[in-house]
Short mmCIF file of C-alpha atoms in Angstrom, two decimals:
data_model
loop_
_atom_site.label_atom_id
_atom_site.label_comp_id
_atom_site.label_asym_id
_atom_site.label_seq_id
_atom_site.Cartn_x
_atom_site.Cartn_y
_atom_site.Cartn_z
CA MET A 261 29.59 -24.07 -81.55
CA ALA A 262 27.93 -22.31 -78.64
CA ALA A 263 31.30 -21.87 -77.03
CA ASN A 264 32.64 -20.15 -80.01
CA GLN A 265 29.56 -17.83 -80.32
CA SER A 266 29.99 -16.95 -76.66
CA THR A 267 33.62 -16.23 -77.13
CA SER A 268 32.95 -13.95 -80.13
CA GLU A 269 30.16 -11.99 -78.18
CA ASN A 270 32.46 -11.56 -75.27
CA PHE A 271 35.31 -10.34 -77.31
CA ILE A 272 32.96 -7.69 -79.15
CA ASN A 273 31.31 -6.64 -75.88
CA ASP A 274 34.74 -6.26 -74.04
CA ASN A 275 36.06 -4.12 -76.95
CA TYR A 276 32.83 -2.07 -77.20
CA ASN A 277 33.03 -1.28 -73.42
CA GLN A 278 36.67 -0.36 -73.65
CA SER A 279 35.79 1.93 -76.62
CA LEU A 280 32.95 3.49 -74.68
CA GLU A 281 35.24 4.09 -71.68
CA ILE A 282 37.76 5.79 -74.05
CA LYS A 283 35.02 8.06 -75.46
CA GLU A 284 33.94 9.05 -72.04
CA LYS A 285 37.55 9.95 -71.16
CA PHE A 286 37.93 12.08 -74.12
CA ARG A 287 34.59 13.80 -73.47
CA THR A 288 35.96 14.58 -69.98
CA ILE A 289 39.19 16.05 -71.45
CA PHE A 290 37.21 18.34 -73.80
CA ASP A 291 34.68 19.27 -71.02
CA LYS A 292 37.64 20.53 -68.93
CA LEU A 293 39.32 22.31 -71.84
CA GLU A 294 35.98 23.95 -72.74
CA TYR A 295 35.54 24.99 -69.07
CA GLU A 296 39.04 26.62 -69.06
CA PHE A 297 38.42 28.25 -72.47
CA ILE A 298 35.18 29.91 -71.10
CA GLN A 299 37.21 31.07 -68.07
CA ALA A 300 39.86 32.43 -70.23
CA GLU A 301 37.20 34.29 -72.33
CA ALA A 302 36.28 36.37 -69.41
CA GLU A 303 39.79 37.90 -69.55
CA ASN A 304 39.42 38.80 -73.23
CA ILE A 305 37.80 42.17 -72.80
CA LYS A 306 40.27 43.08 -70.05
CA LYS A 307 43.07 42.35 -72.48
CA LEU A 308 41.43 44.43 -75.20
CA ASP A 309 41.12 47.34 -72.75
CA GLN A 310 44.84 46.86 -71.73
CA LEU A 311 45.86 46.96 -75.40
CA SER A 312 43.76 50.09 -75.90
CA GLU A 313 45.48 51.73 -72.96
CA ILE A 314 49.02 50.79 -74.14
CA VAL A 315 48.31 52.18 -77.56
CA ALA A 316 46.99 55.49 -76.19
CA ASN A 317 50.02 55.86 -73.91
CA GLN A 318 52.69 54.85 -76.36
CA LYS A 319 51.32 56.51 -79.48
CA SER A 320 54.09 56.77 -82.17
CA ASN A 321 56.58 54.73 -79.92
CA PHE A 322 54.38 51.59 -79.97
CA ASP A 323 56.47 48.46 -79.27
CA LEU A 324 54.60 45.41 -80.70
CA GLN A 325 56.86 42.65 -78.97
CA LYS A 326 56.74 44.29 -75.63
CA THR A 327 53.03 44.81 -75.79
CA VAL A 328 52.41 41.07 -76.59
CA THR A 329 54.74 40.09 -73.83
CA GLU A 330 52.78 42.35 -71.43
CA LEU A 331 49.47 40.86 -72.53
CA ASN A 332 50.60 37.30 -71.88
CA LYS A 333 52.24 37.93 -68.58
CA ASN A 334 50.99 35.33 -65.97
CA VAL A 335 48.61 33.71 -68.73
CA MET A 336 48.66 29.97 -68.04
CA PHE A 337 45.97 28.93 -70.59
CA GLY A 338 46.17 29.93 -74.33
CA ARG A 339 47.94 32.90 -75.89
CA TYR A 340 47.06 36.48 -76.71
CA ASP A 341 48.13 38.13 -80.05
CA VAL A 342 47.83 41.65 -81.31
CA ALA A 343 46.86 43.28 -84.66
CA ILE A 344 46.42 47.05 -85.44
CA ILE A 345 44.37 47.98 -88.41
CA ASN A 346 44.24 51.51 -89.97
CA GLN A 347 41.43 53.29 -91.72
CA ASP A 348 42.62 51.98 -95.14
CA TYR A 349 42.20 48.41 -93.87
CA ILE A 350 46.02 47.89 -93.66
CA ILE A 351 47.36 45.94 -90.87
CA GLU A 352 50.11 48.05 -89.61
CA GLN A 353 51.22 46.03 -86.62
CA ALA A 354 50.63 42.34 -86.02
CA SER A 355 52.14 39.59 -83.97
CA ILE A 356 50.43 36.74 -85.90
CA LYS A 357 49.57 36.18 -89.66
CA GLN A 358 47.14 38.56 -90.95
CA GLU A 359 43.93 37.30 -89.58
CA ILE A 360 40.90 39.46 -88.82
CA GLY A 361 38.29 38.39 -86.37
CA LEU A 362 35.43 40.32 -87.99
CA ASP A 363 34.02 39.01 -91.25
CA LEU A 364 34.28 41.99 -93.54
CA GLY A 365 32.79 40.34 -96.51
CA GLN A 366 29.48 42.11 -95.97
CA PHE A 367 31.09 45.59 -96.54
CA LYS A 368 31.60 46.93 -100.09
CA ASP A 369 34.39 49.33 -99.04
CA VAL A 370 36.41 50.51 -96.12
CA LYS A 371 34.39 53.73 -95.83
CA THR A 372 31.16 51.62 -95.38
CA LEU A 373 32.99 49.54 -92.63
CA PHE A 374 34.21 52.55 -90.64
CA ASN A 375 30.99 54.44 -90.90
CA SER A 376 29.24 51.45 -89.42
CA LEU A 377 31.85 51.29 -86.61
CA PHE A 378 31.40 55.05 -85.86
CA ASP A 379 27.67 54.75 -85.79
CA ASN A 380 27.83 51.82 -83.41
CA LYS A 381 26.09 49.58 -85.84
CA ILE A 382 28.62 46.80 -85.29
CA LYS A 383 29.20 45.11 -81.94
CA LEU A 384 32.83 44.84 -82.18
CA ASN A 385 33.93 42.97 -79.04
CA ILE A 386 32.25 39.66 -80.05
CA SER A 387 33.16 37.18 -82.69
CA SER A 388 32.38 33.44 -82.93
CA PRO A 389 34.88 30.83 -81.84
CA LYS A 390 36.49 28.99 -84.75
CA ILE A 391 38.88 26.02 -85.20
CA ASP A 392 41.61 26.67 -88.00
CA LEU A 393 43.25 24.06 -90.14
CA ASN A 394 45.93 23.48 -87.54
CA ALA A 395 43.22 22.41 -84.95
CA LYS A 396 43.75 25.59 -82.98
CA LEU A 397 40.75 27.25 -81.28
CA LYS A 398 40.61 31.01 -81.82
CA ARG A 399 38.35 33.94 -80.76
CA TYR A 400 39.01 37.56 -81.77
CA LEU A 401 37.80 40.83 -80.06
CA LEU A 402 37.99 44.20 -81.72
CA LYS A 403 37.45 47.84 -80.73
CA LEU A 404 38.25 51.35 -81.92
CA SER A 405 41.37 53.14 -80.55
CA GLU A 406 40.56 56.26 -78.40
CA ASP A 407 41.61 58.55 -81.29
CA GLN A 408 39.29 56.47 -83.56
CA LYS A 409 41.97 56.03 -86.18
CA TYR A 410 42.63 52.22 -85.74
CA ILE A 411 40.84 49.03 -85.00
CA LEU A 412 42.56 47.25 -82.11
CA GLN A 413 42.39 43.41 -82.26
CA VAL A 414 43.21 40.96 -79.66
CA GLY A 415 43.27 37.29 -80.72
CA PHE A 416 42.92 34.54 -78.17
CA SER A 417 44.19 31.15 -79.45
CA LEU A 418 44.34 27.62 -77.66
CA ASP A 419 46.37 24.70 -78.96
CA TYR A 420 44.98 21.54 -77.28
CA ILE A 421 46.89 19.03 -79.40
CA ASP A 422 49.55 18.29 -76.77
CA GLU A 423 46.85 17.29 -74.27
CA ILE A 424 45.38 14.91 -76.77
CA HIS A 425 48.76 13.36 -77.54
CA THR A 426 49.38 12.81 -73.84
CA GLN A 427 45.99 11.02 -73.37
CA LEU A 428 46.62 8.80 -76.49
CA HIS A 429 50.03 7.82 -75.13
CA TYR A 430 48.26 6.31 -72.13
CA LEU A 431 45.15 4.85 -73.88
CA ASN A 432 46.88 3.14 -76.81
CA THR A 433 47.79 -0.50 -76.17
CA GLU A 434 49.37 -3.34 -78.10
CA SER A 435 45.99 -4.61 -78.93
CA SER A 436 44.20 -1.32 -79.95
CA ALA A 437 44.81 1.89 -81.59
CA ILE A 438 43.00 5.21 -81.17
CA LYS A 439 42.45 7.89 -83.79
CA LEU A 440 40.89 11.24 -83.25
CA TYR A 441 39.15 13.13 -86.01
CA LEU A 442 37.69 16.81 -86.05
CA ALA A 443 34.92 17.61 -88.50
CA THR A 444 34.57 21.33 -89.30
CA GLU A 445 32.62 23.30 -92.04
CA PHE A 446 34.73 22.01 -94.95
CA PHE A 447 37.11 19.13 -93.84
CA ILE A 448 37.70 16.27 -91.46
CA GLN A 449 41.23 16.33 -90.00
CA GLN A 450 42.93 13.48 -88.00
CA ILE A 451 44.17 15.82 -85.32
CA ASN A 452 46.44 13.47 -83.47
CA ALA A 453 48.35 12.71 -86.72
CA GLN A 454 51.54 14.36 -87.96
CA PRO A 455 50.78 17.17 -90.40
CA ALA A 456 51.76 16.42 -94.10
CA ASP A 457 54.51 18.47 -95.56
CA VAL A 458 52.75 20.86 -98.23
CA ASN A 459 54.22 23.42 -100.47
CA SER A 460 51.08 25.54 -101.27
CA LYS A 461 47.60 26.26 -100.12
CA ASN A 462 46.27 24.28 -103.23
CA GLU A 463 48.29 21.20 -102.20
CA GLU A 464 47.01 21.46 -98.61
CA PHE A 465 43.43 21.69 -99.90
CA LYS A 466 43.85 18.58 -102.14
CA ASN A 467 45.35 16.59 -99.08
CA LEU A 468 42.48 17.67 -96.76
CA THR A 469 39.97 16.83 -99.54
CA ALA A 470 41.41 13.40 -100.07
CA SER A 471 41.73 12.56 -96.36
CA THR A 472 38.10 13.80 -95.68
CA LYS A 473 36.77 11.56 -98.41
CA ALA A 474 38.70 8.53 -97.20
CA PHE A 475 37.25 9.04 -93.64
CA LEU A 476 33.60 9.37 -94.88
CA LEU A 477 33.91 6.18 -96.87
CA ASP A 478 35.49 4.44 -93.81
CA LEU A 479 32.66 5.77 -91.59
CA ASN A 480 30.15 4.43 -94.20
CA ASN A 481 31.33 1.01 -93.49
CA ALA A 482 29.90 1.34 -89.98
CA LEU A 483 26.58 3.10 -90.90
CA ASN A 484 26.03 1.81 -94.46
CA ASN A 485 24.20 5.08 -95.27
CA PRO A 486 24.14 6.29 -98.93
CA GLU A 487 23.87 9.87 -97.70
CA ILE A 488 27.43 9.53 -96.33
CA GLU A 489 28.62 8.16 -99.65
CA ASP A 490 27.07 11.08 -101.42
CA LEU A 491 28.64 13.46 -98.96
CA ALA A 492 32.08 11.97 -99.62
CA ASN A 493 31.82 12.61 -103.34
CA GLN A 494 30.53 16.18 -103.13
CA ASP A 495 32.65 19.26 -103.75
CA ARG A 496 33.99 20.38 -100.40
CA LYS A 497 33.18 24.01 -101.22
CA GLN A 498 29.52 23.27 -101.96
CA VAL A 499 28.57 21.63 -98.73
CA ASN A 500 28.43 22.33 -94.91
CA LEU A 501 30.11 19.19 -93.90
CA ASN A 502 29.67 19.21 -90.14
CA LYS A 503 26.04 20.27 -90.20
CA SER A 504 25.21 17.50 -92.84
CA LEU A 505 27.00 14.84 -90.73
CA ALA A 506 25.05 15.95 -87.48
CA LYS A 507 21.80 15.04 -89.25
CA ILE A 508 23.09 11.54 -90.14
CA VAL A 509 25.40 10.30 -87.51
CA PRO A 510 23.97 9.31 -84.02
CA LEU A 511 25.68 11.84 -81.79
CA ASN A 512 26.39 11.04 -78.13
CA GLU A 513 24.44 7.68 -78.44
CA GLN A 514 25.65 4.20 -79.18
CA LEU A 515 28.95 3.24 -80.74
CA MET A 516 29.01 2.41 -84.35
CA SER A 517 31.16 -0.74 -85.45
CA PHE A 518 32.23 -2.55 -88.52
CA VAL A 519 34.68 -5.36 -89.33
CA ASP A 520 37.53 -4.71 -91.66
CA GLU A 521 38.22 -8.17 -93.20
CA ALA A 522 41.25 -6.93 -95.24
CA GLN A 523 42.97 -5.51 -92.05
CA ASN A 524 41.50 -8.21 -89.86
CA THR A 525 40.31 -5.60 -87.31
CA ILE A 526 37.11 -4.55 -85.68
CA ASN A 527 36.56 -0.85 -85.43
CA PHE A 528 34.28 1.38 -83.25
CA TYR A 529 33.27 4.83 -84.01
CA SER A 530 31.81 7.33 -81.50
CA ALA A 531 30.69 10.88 -82.33
CA THR A 532 30.27 13.85 -80.04
CA GLY A 533 28.95 17.19 -81.11
CA ALA A 534 29.14 20.92 -80.13
CA LEU A 535 32.74 21.10 -78.83
CA PHE A 536 33.49 24.53 -77.40
CA GLY A 537 29.83 25.56 -77.73
CA GLU A 538 27.28 25.56 -80.53
CA GLU A 539 28.89 28.45 -82.47
CA SER A 540 32.08 26.62 -83.11
CA ALA A 541 30.18 24.02 -85.21
CA THR A 542 32.52 21.04 -84.61
CA LEU A 543 32.07 17.29 -84.38
CA LEU A 544 34.46 14.93 -82.75
CA PHE A 545 35.02 11.40 -83.90
CA ILE A 546 36.90 8.81 -82.02
CA LYS A 547 37.84 5.57 -83.80
CA THR A 548 39.15 2.74 -81.83
CA THR A 549 40.62 -0.30 -83.74
CA PHE A 550 41.21 -3.83 -82.30
CA SER A 551 42.92 -6.62 -83.94
CA LEU A 552 40.89 -9.79 -84.40
CA ALA A 553 43.97 -12.17 -84.25
CA PRO A 554 43.34 -12.85 -80.40
CA LEU A 555 39.77 -13.81 -81.20
CA ASN A 556 40.71 -16.12 -84.13
CA ASN A 557 43.36 -17.87 -81.92
CA SER A 558 40.71 -18.20 -79.10
CA LEU A 559 38.19 -19.73 -81.51
CA ARG A 560 40.67 -22.22 -82.80
CA ASN A 561 41.62 -23.26 -79.27
CA ASN A 562 37.93 -23.54 -78.24
CA LEU A 563 37.09 -25.68 -81.31
CA ASN A 564 39.97 -28.08 -80.62
CA THR A 565 38.83 -28.36 -76.99
CA PHE A 566 35.36 -28.85 -77.96
CA LEU A 567 36.22 -31.45 -80.40
CA PHE A 568 38.47 -33.34 -77.88
CA ILE A 569 35.67 -33.20 -75.20
CA SER A 570 33.07 -34.47 -77.70
CA VAL A 571 35.27 -37.51 -78.74
CA LEU A 572 35.95 -38.24 -75.08
CA VAL A 573 32.14 -38.02 -74.07
CA LEU A 574 31.36 -40.21 -77.10
CA LEU A 575 33.80 -43.03 -75.95
CA VAL A 576 32.39 -42.85 -72.44
CA LEU A 577 28.83 -43.24 -73.75
CA ILE A 578 29.71 -46.17 -75.87
CA PHE A 579 31.57 -47.76 -72.96
CA PHE A 580 28.51 -47.41 -70.77
CA GLU A 581 26.02 -48.30 -73.37
CA LEU A 582 25.43 -51.70 -71.83
CA PHE A 583 25.79 -50.53 -68.33
CA LYS A 584 22.78 -48.40 -67.23
CA LYS A 585 22.47 -46.79 -70.50
CA ARG A 586 19.38 -44.79 -69.83
CA GLU A 587 20.57 -43.44 -66.44
CA ILE A 588 23.77 -42.05 -67.80
CA THR A 589 22.37 -40.93 -71.17
CA SER A 590 19.37 -39.04 -69.65
CA LYS A 591 21.54 -37.35 -67.02
CA LEU A 592 24.44 -36.33 -69.23
CA SER A 593 21.81 -34.83 -71.72
CA SER A 594 20.19 -32.78 -68.95
CA ILE A 595 23.63 -31.61 -67.57
CA SER A 596 24.69 -30.72 -71.02
CA HIS A 597 21.71 -28.51 -71.72
CA MET A 598 22.00 -26.72 -68.37
CA ILE A 599 25.70 -25.98 -68.79
CA LYS A 600 25.09 -24.64 -72.39
CA ASN A 601 22.50 -22.22 -70.92
CA ASN A 602 24.66 -21.25 -67.82
CA LYS A 603 21.95 -22.50 -65.42
CA MET A 604 22.04 -24.27 -62.04
CA ILE A 605 21.40 -27.99 -62.12
CA ASP A 606 18.46 -28.39 -59.72
CA ASN A 607 17.43 -31.67 -58.05
CA LYS A 608 19.55 -33.77 -60.50
CA THR A 609 21.29 -36.66 -58.76
CA SER A 610 22.49 -39.97 -60.01
CA ARG A 611 23.11 -43.44 -58.59
CA ILE A 612 26.43 -43.03 -60.30
CA LYS A 613 28.64 -41.17 -57.62
CA ASP A 614 30.90 -39.41 -60.13
CA ILE A 615 27.92 -37.75 -61.95
CA SER A 616 26.41 -36.54 -58.57
CA ILE A 617 29.84 -35.12 -57.74
CA LEU A 618 30.05 -33.35 -61.10
CA ILE A 619 26.59 -31.89 -60.53
CA LYS A 620 27.49 -30.56 -57.13
CA SER A 621 30.80 -29.14 -58.27
CA TYR A 622 29.43 -27.34 -61.26
CA ASN A 623 26.64 -25.81 -59.18
CA GLU A 624 29.19 -24.51 -56.69
CA MET A 625 31.48 -23.23 -59.41
CA LEU A 626 28.61 -21.45 -61.20
CA ALA A 627 27.49 -19.91 -57.92
CA ARG A 628 31.02 -18.54 -57.14
CA LEU A 629 31.26 -17.34 -60.67
CA ASN A 630 27.99 -15.34 -60.55
CA GLN A 631 29.01 -13.94 -57.18
CA GLN A 632 32.20 -12.75 -58.63
CA ILE A 633 30.58 -11.12 -61.57
CA ALA A 634 28.23 -9.29 -59.29
CA VAL A 635 31.22 -8.08 -57.31
CA ASN A 636 33.08 -6.96 -60.30
CA LYS A 637 30.05 -5.07 -61.72
CA GLU A 638 29.72 -3.25 -58.42
CA LEU A 639 33.48 -2.31 -58.51
CA SER A 640 33.20 -0.95 -61.97
CA TYR A 641 31.01 1.88 -60.53
CA ILE A 642 33.47 2.90 -57.78
CA ASP A 643 36.16 5.61 -58.31
CA THR A 644 39.44 3.91 -57.35
CA LEU A 645 41.04 6.91 -55.72
CA THR A 646 38.27 8.31 -53.43
CA GLY A 647 36.06 5.30 -52.96
CA VAL A 648 32.89 7.15 -54.00
CA LYS A 649 30.75 6.31 -57.02
CA ASN A 650 32.22 7.24 -60.50
CA ARG A 651 31.05 8.93 -63.62
CA ARG A 652 29.65 5.74 -65.12
CA ALA A 653 27.50 5.29 -62.06
CA TYR A 654 26.36 8.96 -62.16
CA ASP A 655 25.31 8.72 -65.84
CA GLU A 656 23.01 5.70 -65.11
CA LYS A 657 21.58 7.08 -61.96
CA ILE A 658 20.72 10.62 -63.40
CA GLN A 659 19.01 8.99 -66.34
CA GLU A 660 17.03 6.84 -63.92
CA LEU A 661 15.98 9.88 -61.75
CA ILE A 662 14.95 12.07 -64.83
CA SER A 663 12.81 9.19 -66.01
CA LEU A 664 11.13 8.98 -62.53
CA TYR A 665 10.61 12.72 -62.50
CA GLN A 666 8.91 12.91 -65.95
CA ARG A 667 6.80 9.95 -64.98
CA TYR A 668 5.83 10.66 -61.31
CA ASP A 669 6.99 14.27 -60.63
CA THR A 670 9.54 13.15 -58.02
CA THR A 671 11.83 16.13 -58.21
CA PHE A 672 15.56 16.16 -57.29
CA SER A 673 18.45 18.64 -57.27
CA ILE A 674 22.11 18.19 -58.10
CA GLY A 675 25.19 20.08 -56.93
CA LEU A 676 28.43 20.14 -58.88
CA PHE A 677 31.43 20.70 -56.50
CA ASP A 678 34.83 21.93 -57.72
CA ALA A 679 37.96 22.29 -55.53
CA ASP A 680 39.24 25.95 -55.63
CA ASN A 681 42.77 26.57 -56.74
CA PHE A 682 43.33 22.93 -57.15
CA LYS A 683 45.85 23.43 -59.91
CA GLN A 684 48.04 25.47 -57.46
CA ILE A 685 47.92 22.52 -54.94
CA ASN A 686 49.11 20.13 -57.59
CA ASP A 687 51.78 22.47 -58.89
CA ASN A 688 53.07 23.45 -55.37
CA HIS A 689 52.81 20.16 -53.59
CA GLY A 690 52.67 17.48 -56.17
CA HIS A 691 49.93 15.28 -57.56
CA SER A 692 50.22 12.86 -54.68
CA TYR A 693 49.33 15.56 -52.23
CA GLY A 694 46.53 16.57 -54.47
CA ASP A 695 45.22 12.96 -54.42
CA ILE A 696 45.09 13.18 -50.58
CA VAL A 697 42.99 16.42 -50.71
CA LEU A 698 40.52 14.69 -53.22
CA LYS A 699 40.11 11.78 -50.78
CA ASP A 700 39.56 14.15 -47.86
CA ILE A 701 36.95 16.19 -49.81
CA ALA A 702 35.12 12.89 -50.77
CA LYS A 703 35.22 11.83 -47.10
CA GLN A 704 33.69 15.19 -45.98
CA LEU A 705 30.92 14.95 -48.63
CA GLN A 706 30.11 11.46 -47.40
CA THR A 707 30.09 12.37 -43.85
CA ASN A 708 27.89 15.44 -44.11
CA LYS A 709 25.44 14.20 -46.70
CA ARG A 710 21.96 13.15 -45.56
CA GLU A 711 20.74 9.58 -45.75
CA GLY A 712 19.64 8.96 -49.34
CA ASP A 713 21.92 11.65 -50.88
CA LEU A 714 24.39 10.34 -53.48
CA VAL A 715 28.03 11.34 -53.98
CA PHE A 716 29.93 10.77 -57.23
CA ARG A 717 33.39 11.83 -58.55
CA ILE A 718 32.93 12.53 -62.18
CA GLY A 719 36.49 13.51 -62.98
CA GLY A 720 39.43 15.57 -61.90
CA GLU A 721 38.57 17.69 -58.89
CA GLU A 722 34.88 17.68 -59.67
CA PHE A 723 32.17 15.95 -57.54
CA ILE A 724 28.44 15.73 -57.83
CA VAL A 725 25.87 15.34 -55.05
CA ILE A 726 22.37 14.25 -56.03
CA LEU A 727 19.63 15.15 -53.47
CA PRO A 728 16.58 13.04 -54.20
CA ASN A 729 13.10 14.47 -53.47
CA THR A 730 14.57 17.74 -52.46
CA ASN A 731 13.80 21.21 -54.01
CA LEU A 732 16.29 23.96 -54.67
CA LEU A 733 15.84 25.85 -51.45
CA ASN A 734 16.33 22.80 -49.16
CA SER A 735 19.21 21.59 -51.26
CA GLN A 736 20.92 25.04 -50.88
CA ASN A 737 20.87 24.46 -47.15
CA VAL A 738 22.52 20.92 -47.33
CA LEU A 739 25.17 21.93 -49.80
CA ASP A 740 26.12 25.12 -47.91
CA LYS A 741 26.69 22.97 -44.84
CA MET A 742 28.92 20.66 -46.85
CA ARG A 743 30.81 23.64 -48.11
CA THR A 744 31.19 25.11 -44.61
CA GLU A 745 32.41 21.72 -43.16
CA ILE A 746 35.04 21.25 -45.93
CA ARG A 747 36.36 24.84 -45.24
CA LYS A 748 36.30 24.15 -41.43
CA ASN A 749 37.94 20.79 -41.42
CA LEU A 750 40.42 20.64 -44.35
CA THR A 751 43.41 22.58 -43.28
CA TYR A 752 46.94 21.44 -44.35
CA GLN A 753 50.41 22.49 -44.13
CA GLU A 754 51.26 26.22 -44.28
CA GLU A 755 47.78 26.89 -42.95
CA MET A 756 46.42 26.08 -46.40
CA LYS A 757 42.64 25.81 -46.32
CA ILE A 758 40.63 23.96 -48.90
CA THR A 759 37.40 25.52 -50.18
CA VAL A 760 34.97 24.32 -52.88
CA SER A 761 32.78 26.34 -55.25
CA ILE A 762 29.29 24.77 -56.04
CA GLY A 763 26.92 25.05 -58.72
CA LEU A 764 23.26 23.97 -57.88
CA THR A 765 20.09 23.35 -59.91
CA GLU A 766 16.73 21.49 -59.75
CA VAL A 767 15.43 19.30 -62.45
CA THR A 768 12.86 20.72 -64.93
CA LYS A 769 10.38 18.97 -67.19
CA GLN A 770 12.47 20.11 -70.32
CA ASP A 771 15.74 18.55 -68.87
CA ASP A 772 17.74 15.61 -70.25
CA LYS A 773 21.07 14.45 -68.78
CA ASP A 774 23.16 16.89 -70.95
CA SER A 775 21.02 19.99 -70.45
CA LEU A 776 20.89 19.35 -66.62
CA PHE A 777 24.64 18.99 -66.40
CA LYS A 778 25.24 22.09 -68.65
CA ARG A 779 23.12 24.26 -66.46
CA VAL A 780 24.62 23.17 -63.10
CA ASP A 781 28.13 23.64 -64.79
CA LYS A 782 27.04 27.21 -65.69
CA PHE A 783 26.15 27.97 -61.97
CA LEU A 784 29.55 26.49 -60.91
CA TYR A 785 31.32 28.89 -63.28
CA ILE A 786 29.26 31.77 -61.77
CA ALA A 787 30.35 30.73 -58.25
CA LYS A 788 33.93 30.72 -59.34
CA LYS A 789 33.67 34.09 -60.97
CA ARG A 790 31.96 35.62 -57.86
CA GLY A 791 34.99 34.81 -55.79
CA LYS A 792 34.73 30.99 -55.11
CA ASN A 793 33.79 29.24 -51.73
CA GLN A 794 30.05 29.68 -52.39
CA VAL A 795 27.00 28.05 -53.77
CA SER A 796 25.35 29.54 -56.88
CA HIS A 797 22.02 28.71 -58.38
CA ASP A 798 19.01 30.16 -60.30
CA HIS A 799 16.90 32.10 -57.79
CA ASN A 800 14.08 32.13 -60.32
CA SER A 801 13.84 28.49 -60.93
CA PRO A 802 10.19 27.49 -61.60
CA ASN A 803 10.45 24.73 -59.13
CA ASN A 804 11.85 26.82 -56.38
#
């Protein structure tokens, strides 16, 4: 029976760890998409100014298609669309369906709207990002034309479904299936599923309402929370779905699991909040499903094996009942107890040679097994490409250092490295060449770090260096040396030099793992924006 329980626990733990790894991979995907979206947003106002200039120059001969082509020239990420709105609130020109970035519901009439525009009471060039029913991320920017007759609108949209499908293709296996759900204000959509054919908005609303209710009831199997069941039965127009779920579901924490006896599966849910910033108000759910059939087969085999061994042992005990009964019985009982508890058998010998050999062989086998487990655990913390520590090792170490800082004031700093123009390297020379560059960057970081500093690769071309017991000023000197050595030593064909941009920050009392990473990622973005190949940090840090 103990063997069966052990098998069940191992099966659940293995699948839990696999689901956790899948969650982290998707989190990395969305972190990268969010980073690229932030970079693209920096271009939005430039595009709006470009549109304003085109409209002013072309006047009555405005060519919509030519303008859209011009705005999207050399754009590698997302797409820009155009709408031109007159003072009667009529869209005169549009390259997309009639969508307006500004929420005009607060204005009673067009006159009130335009008076507010002319009086500069409305900040036109800002609107919140939102995700539409087709899982596209959008942000709109608006301004008045120079002649103050039109509102000019540039809409930036990003379709990230293809990236998700690509990742699912690699992560799905014969024994598991992955589904991805996105919770917005009104609905929950399975964004990696094929869209259903609908003939009207009403039919689409009914389909989304039904799928949202089905998802919530399924999630309730994992949490068994009556609030979720109530949420599933409420009118979709009367409740803010994502904000309500965020109060109930444990975001960014442990996985939620339940067994579906009807489907003979075990299911793991993980939930992540605030994709693409707090304003977008989205929650991501990842559901990983594993068949229980392999476990059932394993339990049956273990049971048969256990029964066979039990019968065999019983026959041996009967046979030796008259021959040194106490010696054999006591030794076998002791051995059985130690084996069931996975412990070494210390100082247990027998005058019967075979039992002594059994004890010695078992101890040697258990020692080798424990050694292999320790080796495998250590390998699980290593990035296979570069040989430095991986994201999993970073997450554990940063949590440990934050706890020590909050308890003993042992400060530390972290630097986030990102290879400049790495996409061009992959595009121009291939991913194998890119892998060589990543290995060389990791080698330079290891060579030039101080004793005690820690290097991690957290995904893609991003590395993190942790500098224990080091304030911001001293950390800047260390990281600037690393940056200089990379620039000096990494030169490849066609005189291509490798540079890195670095975000740097020092831990504060208010920090947790996520806030610390978010801040250092912000400084990395600033370093990129300021021209790359530099270190950026907060000069006004309270610990500086």
